[in-house]
Amino acid sequence: MTVPARVSIVTIGVSDLARSTKFYEALGWEKSAASSEAISVFRTAGGVLALYPFDLLAEDAKLPALRTSGFGGITLAINVERAEDVQPSLDAAAKAGAKILKPAMNAEWGGVSGYFADPDGYPWEIAWNPHSSFKPDGSLDAR
C-alpha cells in the first residue's frame, strides 16, 4: 500500500474562528454546509480549506501549541488564469482585511506573483504562471 498523492483538506489553526471566517467570506469564498460552530469549511477548486481553533488543532495533532511570529515554513497559493488578475486579486484581499506582504511583480520563473497575509498571518501567494493550465472546474492541471 502507498499513500495517495492528494491534498484533500488544508486545515489552518486560527486564533479567532469568527474573525477568520468573516475574512474568508469577505474574499468571496462560500462556507460549506460541513461547517459548524467549531469549524469553518470552504470549498475551493481542487480541495477544501478548513479553519479550526489553533490550540485545538495542535492538541488533535498531539503537538505543542507554539505560536511564532514570522515565517512558519509554508505558503498557500491561489493561481489565476491571467497575469493581469494578480494585482486586482491582491487588492480584493486587502479590501477584505488582508495585509499585503508583496505587491504583484514579475517573477524570475516568468510569471507574476504577490503575497498577502490573512488575519492570523498565514501567507497566501496569488500567482499567474505561464506554464500552468486549469481544468474546467478551476483546479490547477499539474501534469
Tab-separated table of N, CA and C in Angstrom, residues 8 15 17 35 40:
chain	number	residue	atom	x	y	z
A	8	SER	N	-6.381	16.801	0.159
A	8	SER	CA	-7.836	16.918	0.178
A	8	SER	C	-8.301	18.130	0.983
A	15	SER	N	-6.654	31.953	15.558
A	15	SER	CA	-6.805	32.444	16.924
A	15	SER	C	-8.238	32.892	17.223
A	17	LEU	N	-11.902	32.120	15.402
A	17	LEU	CA	-12.617	31.440	14.323
A	17	LEU	C	-13.622	32.361	13.631
A	35	SER	N	-19.625	23.045	7.645
A	35	SER	CA	-19.195	23.936	8.721
A	35	SER	C	-20.096	23.795	9.935
A	40	SER	N	-14.912	26.001	10.388
A	40	SER	CA	-15.428	26.579	9.142
A	40	SER	C	-14.741	25.878	7.987
